[in-house]
Structure formats: C-alpha cells, structure tokens
XYZ file of C-alpha atoms in Angstrom:
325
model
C 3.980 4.255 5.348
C 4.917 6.839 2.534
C 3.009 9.904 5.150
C 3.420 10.662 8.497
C 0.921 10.183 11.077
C -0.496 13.637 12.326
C 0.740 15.404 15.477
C -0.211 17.978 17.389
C 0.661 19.966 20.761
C -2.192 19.925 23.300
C -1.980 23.887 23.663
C -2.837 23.759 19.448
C -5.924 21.824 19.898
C -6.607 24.296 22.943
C -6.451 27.140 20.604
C -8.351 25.995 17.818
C -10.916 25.184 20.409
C -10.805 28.861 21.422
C -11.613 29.585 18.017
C -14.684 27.456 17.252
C -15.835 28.559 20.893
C -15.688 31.703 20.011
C -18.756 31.353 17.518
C -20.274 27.743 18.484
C -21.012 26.810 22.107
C -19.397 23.169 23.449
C -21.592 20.283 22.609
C -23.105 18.510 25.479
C -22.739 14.905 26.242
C -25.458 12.777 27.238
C -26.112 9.483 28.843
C -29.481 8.106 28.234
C -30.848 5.246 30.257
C -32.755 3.905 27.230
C -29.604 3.655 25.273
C -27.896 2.258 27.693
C -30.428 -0.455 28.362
C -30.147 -1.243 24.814
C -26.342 -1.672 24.569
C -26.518 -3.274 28.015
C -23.340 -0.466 29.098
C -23.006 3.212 30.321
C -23.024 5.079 26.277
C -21.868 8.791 26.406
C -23.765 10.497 23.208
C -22.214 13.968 21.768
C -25.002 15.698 20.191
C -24.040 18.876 18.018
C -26.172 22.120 18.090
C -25.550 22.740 14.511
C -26.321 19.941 12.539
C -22.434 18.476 12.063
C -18.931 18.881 13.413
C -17.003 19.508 10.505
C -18.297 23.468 10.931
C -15.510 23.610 13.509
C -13.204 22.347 11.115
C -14.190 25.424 8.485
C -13.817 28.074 11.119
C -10.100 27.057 12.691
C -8.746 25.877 8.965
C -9.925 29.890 7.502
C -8.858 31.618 10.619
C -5.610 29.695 10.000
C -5.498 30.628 6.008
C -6.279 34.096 6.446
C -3.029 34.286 9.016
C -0.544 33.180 5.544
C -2.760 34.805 3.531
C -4.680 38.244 4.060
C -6.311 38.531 1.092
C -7.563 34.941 0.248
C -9.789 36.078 -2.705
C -12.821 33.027 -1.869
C -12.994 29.022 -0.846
C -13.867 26.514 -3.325
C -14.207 22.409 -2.300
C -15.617 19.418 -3.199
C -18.772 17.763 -0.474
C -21.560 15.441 0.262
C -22.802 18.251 2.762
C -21.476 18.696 5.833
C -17.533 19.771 4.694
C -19.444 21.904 2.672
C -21.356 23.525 5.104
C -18.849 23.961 7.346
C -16.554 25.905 4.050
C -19.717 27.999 3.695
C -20.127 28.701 6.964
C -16.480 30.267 7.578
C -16.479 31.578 4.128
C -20.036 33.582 4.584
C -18.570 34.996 8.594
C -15.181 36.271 6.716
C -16.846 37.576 3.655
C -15.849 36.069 1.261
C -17.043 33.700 -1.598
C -17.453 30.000 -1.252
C -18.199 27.506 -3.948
C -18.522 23.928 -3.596
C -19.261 20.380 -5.753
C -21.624 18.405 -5.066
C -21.491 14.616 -7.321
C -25.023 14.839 -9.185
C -28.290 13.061 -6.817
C -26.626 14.964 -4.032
C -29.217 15.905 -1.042
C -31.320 18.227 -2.183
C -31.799 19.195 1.391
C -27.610 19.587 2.209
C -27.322 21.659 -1.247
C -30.058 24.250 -0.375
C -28.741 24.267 3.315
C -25.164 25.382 1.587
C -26.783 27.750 -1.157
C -28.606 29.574 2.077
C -25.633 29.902 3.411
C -24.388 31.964 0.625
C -22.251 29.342 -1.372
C -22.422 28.645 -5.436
C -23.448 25.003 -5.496
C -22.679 23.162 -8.577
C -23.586 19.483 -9.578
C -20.853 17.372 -11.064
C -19.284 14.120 -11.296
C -20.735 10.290 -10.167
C -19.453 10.659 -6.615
C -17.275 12.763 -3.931
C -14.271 11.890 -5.287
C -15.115 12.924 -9.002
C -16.686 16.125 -7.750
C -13.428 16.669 -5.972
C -11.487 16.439 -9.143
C -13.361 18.949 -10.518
C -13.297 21.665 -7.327
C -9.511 21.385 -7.707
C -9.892 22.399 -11.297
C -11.966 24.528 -11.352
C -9.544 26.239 -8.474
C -7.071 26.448 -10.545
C -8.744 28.622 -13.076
C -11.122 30.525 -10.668
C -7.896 31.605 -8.634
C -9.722 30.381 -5.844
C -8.163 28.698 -2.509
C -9.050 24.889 -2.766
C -10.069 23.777 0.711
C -9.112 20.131 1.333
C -11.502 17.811 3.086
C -8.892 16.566 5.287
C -6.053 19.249 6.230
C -4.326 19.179 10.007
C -6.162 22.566 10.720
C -9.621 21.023 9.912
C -8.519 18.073 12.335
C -7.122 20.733 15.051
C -10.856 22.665 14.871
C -12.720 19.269 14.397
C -10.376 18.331 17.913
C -12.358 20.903 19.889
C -15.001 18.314 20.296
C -12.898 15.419 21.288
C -11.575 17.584 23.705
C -15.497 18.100 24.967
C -16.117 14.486 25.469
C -12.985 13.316 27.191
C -13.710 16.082 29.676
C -16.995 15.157 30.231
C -16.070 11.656 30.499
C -12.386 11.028 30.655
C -12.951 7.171 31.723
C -14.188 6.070 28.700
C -13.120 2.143 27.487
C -13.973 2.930 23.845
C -15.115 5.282 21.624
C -17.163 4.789 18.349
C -16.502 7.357 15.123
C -17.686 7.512 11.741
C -14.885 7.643 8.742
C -15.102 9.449 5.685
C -12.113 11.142 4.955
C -10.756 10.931 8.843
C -10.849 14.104 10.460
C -13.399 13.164 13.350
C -11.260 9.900 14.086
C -7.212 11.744 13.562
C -9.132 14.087 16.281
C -10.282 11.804 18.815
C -7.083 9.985 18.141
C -4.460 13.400 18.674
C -6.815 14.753 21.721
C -6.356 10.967 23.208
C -3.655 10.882 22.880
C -2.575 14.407 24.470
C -4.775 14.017 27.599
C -2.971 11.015 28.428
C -5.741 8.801 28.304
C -6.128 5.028 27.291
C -9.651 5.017 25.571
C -9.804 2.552 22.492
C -10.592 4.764 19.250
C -12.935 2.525 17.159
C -13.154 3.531 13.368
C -16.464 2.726 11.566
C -17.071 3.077 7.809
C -19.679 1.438 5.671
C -19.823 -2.045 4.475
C -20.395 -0.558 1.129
C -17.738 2.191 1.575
C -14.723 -0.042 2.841
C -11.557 2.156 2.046
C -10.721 3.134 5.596
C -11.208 -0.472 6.714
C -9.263 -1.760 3.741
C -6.344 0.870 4.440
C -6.428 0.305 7.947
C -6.240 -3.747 7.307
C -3.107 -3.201 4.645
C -1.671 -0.085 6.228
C -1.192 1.864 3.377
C -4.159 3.789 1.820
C -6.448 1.557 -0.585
C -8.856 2.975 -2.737
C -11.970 1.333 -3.974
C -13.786 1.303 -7.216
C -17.417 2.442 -5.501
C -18.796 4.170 -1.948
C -22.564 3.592 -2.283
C -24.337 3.712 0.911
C -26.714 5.798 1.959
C -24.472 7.445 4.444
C -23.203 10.131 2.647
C -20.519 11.228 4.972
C -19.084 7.642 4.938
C -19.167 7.350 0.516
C -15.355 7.975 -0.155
C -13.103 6.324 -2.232
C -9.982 7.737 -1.906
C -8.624 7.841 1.303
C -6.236 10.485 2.770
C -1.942 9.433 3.074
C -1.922 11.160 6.273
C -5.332 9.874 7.818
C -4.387 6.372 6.900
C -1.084 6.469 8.796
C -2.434 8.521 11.678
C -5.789 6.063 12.118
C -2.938 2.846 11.791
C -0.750 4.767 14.705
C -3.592 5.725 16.873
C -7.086 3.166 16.660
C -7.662 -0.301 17.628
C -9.865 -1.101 15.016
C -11.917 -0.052 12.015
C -15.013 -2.458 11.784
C -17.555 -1.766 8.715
C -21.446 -1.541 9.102
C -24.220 -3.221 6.426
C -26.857 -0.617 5.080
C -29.490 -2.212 7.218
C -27.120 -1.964 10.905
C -27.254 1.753 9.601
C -30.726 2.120 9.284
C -31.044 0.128 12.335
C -29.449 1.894 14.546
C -31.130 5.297 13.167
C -34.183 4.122 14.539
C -32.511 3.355 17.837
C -31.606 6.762 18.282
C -34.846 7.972 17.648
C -36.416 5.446 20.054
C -34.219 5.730 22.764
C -33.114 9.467 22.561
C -35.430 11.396 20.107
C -32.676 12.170 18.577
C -32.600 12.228 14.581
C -29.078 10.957 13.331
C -27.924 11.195 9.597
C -26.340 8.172 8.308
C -22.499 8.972 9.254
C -23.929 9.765 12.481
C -25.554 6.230 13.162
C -23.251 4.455 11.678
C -20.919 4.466 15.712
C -24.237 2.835 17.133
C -24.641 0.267 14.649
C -21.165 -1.047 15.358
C -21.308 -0.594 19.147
C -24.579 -3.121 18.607
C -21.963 -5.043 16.869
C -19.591 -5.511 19.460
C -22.358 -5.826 22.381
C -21.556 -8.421 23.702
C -18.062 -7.255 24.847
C -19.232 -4.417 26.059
C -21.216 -5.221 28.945
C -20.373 -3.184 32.168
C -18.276 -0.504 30.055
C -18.325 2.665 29.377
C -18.294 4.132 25.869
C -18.470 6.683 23.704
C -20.519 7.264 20.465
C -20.013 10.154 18.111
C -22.878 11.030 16.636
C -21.089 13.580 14.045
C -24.679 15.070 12.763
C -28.362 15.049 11.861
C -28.449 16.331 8.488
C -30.430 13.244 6.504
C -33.349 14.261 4.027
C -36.559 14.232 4.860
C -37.332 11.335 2.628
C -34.745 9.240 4.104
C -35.629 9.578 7.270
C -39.227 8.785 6.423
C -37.554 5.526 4.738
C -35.854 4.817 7.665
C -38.433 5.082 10.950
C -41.030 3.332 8.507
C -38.634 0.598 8.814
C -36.807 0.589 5.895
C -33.053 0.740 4.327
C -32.709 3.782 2.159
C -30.871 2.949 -1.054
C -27.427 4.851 -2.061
C-alpha cells in the first residue's frame, strides 16, 4: 500500500468534536419500529439537523488551517454539494471567501444552497473529478487555499458523529456508510476503533460508481472511467491513497448498490420514518436490505449522511421511479 492508513488519538477526535459542538448540536439517533420491522433487526438511524455531515468536516479542517495559517486569504474546492456546503459554511463563520466547482448539470438546488451561503459557484468540467482539476488550478492562480475533499482534519470533524452513535449505541454488530471520497467511513472506522469496540464497518458505494469497491477488492486505489448514479455524493472516480488503505485496514466489506436498491430504499425511509434521504444517504439502507437475511436478531447501524436531493428527484423517486444520473 504506497499510503498509510489514517490514525488518530481518541482525545483528537474529542477535540474536533468540541469544535463542531461548539456551532452544531449532536445528532440524535433513532430506532424506528417500522424500520425495524422492515429489516427484520433493531436499525439505529443518525439523522443530521443540517442537511449533511461533511459541515463538521469544514468547521474542524478551517479552525485547524487558520492555527498554521492566520491570514488564509479565502477557500476554494471542488463538490457535488455537500463538501461544498460544508467549505462555505466555515468559510462564511470566519469571514472569508469561499469558491467552489461544481461539474456542469450539478443540483440546481445544492448550488443555490452554496451561493446563499455566500460562496462563488462556478460550473465546470463532466464530473467531480474534472471540476476538481480545475479548483486546484484555479487555486493556484487565485492564491487561494485549496480545500481537499478528503484531508485527516475533515475526517477528525466528520468523527464527531461516529463518536455520537457509538455512544448512543455502543453494541452495534454492523454499521452501514456511504463512500464517496471516504471521510464518513475513515471516521466510523478511527472512532471504532478508539472506543475499543468490535462493530463491523460496512462500506457502500454505487453499482455505477464502483471505485471504493474496486480499491477495496485490489487494495490499492483503482480509478474508473465513469461515476453516474444519481447519488451524487457516491459519483467519484478517483479515490483517495490514504482512504483506500485506511477503509482496507479498518472495514469488513464494501458491497455496491444498483440505481433502483437506491431509489428503493429512499422510499423506505420515507415510509417508515418520514424521513427524506438524498441518494448517498439511502444508499446504507439499500445494502442493509441486501444483506437481510443475515441480519436477523442484530443490531445495526445506518448512516444516513444527509437529505439534500432536488425536488425533482425526490418527486421521481416516491412516484416510484429511478432518477437517472
């Protein structure tokens, strides 16, 4: 493996939680009976107050930056939304510019949640990873700090909900998490693996977005030629050195999800918790439903990382149907 797993201190992930608690409250966890029904075992659901994780991320990795360096003159990064939100989010509280790429057919909805947040949006490229190219050029000659969408401070502040569930339910058998470029599962993974505990971490990406199961399978990252599902957080390409190694150290598995298990299982969490999931968020369900049948009697957990899907798409979706990339 040509980079190191991540690794942390437990008093680290208790500070960054500080941090994010500072300005975000702790995210409840939730068993509902419905849901459980459904999977036929005892499901603990996460559900975020703000719309996505990653804005714990943004807050620890700028608190962090601004430590080195004072004067960090504004953030620039490439997103499908959430990352992005989180960069404006931390960027807008400190005062400071934020500008972020988007790949062009982008959410409307995620680019005028970052704009109202304060941040330049601008369309460019086919996908993340092309838009990502660009926000580290254009960083270059902006002068502007390029914010990475995985970085071990944006796993430390992204830890702070990890550290949520386990205490809530510290005897879980397995949890579920979404991949995209692996800061949610590194988390679960380094918090885990600090408290001591012996819960299976479960990776899930998108059958049509397979580069974390592909790395995981050849451990070593693989790269693939396309990420088109409608799951935005789960359409990368390139995956991270350092997530690779630390998911092949730390999970048990990395199973992919079709379009339709996606869409699916959307509509499960609105029918059993009134809950509206994004994509990313249902993906965890969708390959709990997968692995049902094992899981009888157990106790799980299922990340459900945000709610931040279109309007349209989630009309698709409840009306029964599988939104296309």
């Amino acid at each position: 493996m040509s980079s190191a797993a991540l690794s942390f201190e437990l008093a680290e992930l208790q500070r960054a939680a500080a941090v994010v608690h500072a300005v975000l409250p702790a995210t409840p966890q939730y068993v509902w009976p419905k849901l459980n029904q459904l999977l036929g075992c005892d499901a603990w659901v996460n559900h975020t107050p703000t719309g996505g994780f990653k804005v714990r991320g943004g807050l620890y990795y700028l608190e962090q930056l601004r430590r080195r360096e004072p004067n960090v003159p504004g953030l620039i990064s490439a997103t499908r939304g959430n990352h992005g939100q989180s960069v404006a989010f931390a960027a807008a509280r400190a005062g400071i510019p934020a500008v972020l790429c988007v790949p062009h057919g982008n959410s409307p909805d995620q680019n005028t949640s970052m704009a109202a947040l304060g941040a330049q949006v601008i369309e460019v490229g086919r996908d993340f990873d092309e838009a990502k190219h660009e926000a580290m050029r254009l960083a270059a000659a902006r002068g502007l700090h390029f914010v990475p969408s995985f970085h071990r401070d944006l796993v430390a502040g992204v830890a702070s909900y990890a550290l949520e569930l386990f205490a809530a339910a510290p005897d879980l058998d397995t949890v579920y998490v979404g991949i995209g470029m692996g800061s949610g599962i590194c988390a679960l993974i380094a918090a885990r693996d600090l408290l001591g505990l012996r819960t299976q971490i479960v990776g899930v990406c998108a059958a049509e977005a397979p580069a974390a199961a592909l790395s995981f399978s050849s451990g070593r990252p693989v790269p693939t030629a396309s990420a088109r599902t409608f799951a935005d957080g789960l359409a990368t390409r390139e995956p991270d050195p350092q997530a690779v190694a630390t998911m092949c150290r730390g999970a048990a598995r990395v199973l992919t999800v079709t379009e339709d298990a996606i869409a699916a299982a959307l509509r499960s969490y609105y029918d059993c918790t009134h809950q509206i999931a994004e994509g990313a968020g249902a993906a965890p369900l969708a390959a709990a439903l997968l692995e049902q049948q094992q899981l009888r009697g157990r106790r799980i957990g299922l990340v459900l990382t945000g709610g931040n899907i279109e309007r349209a798409r989630l009309l698709q979706v409840l009306s029964g149907q599988t939104p296309a990339a």
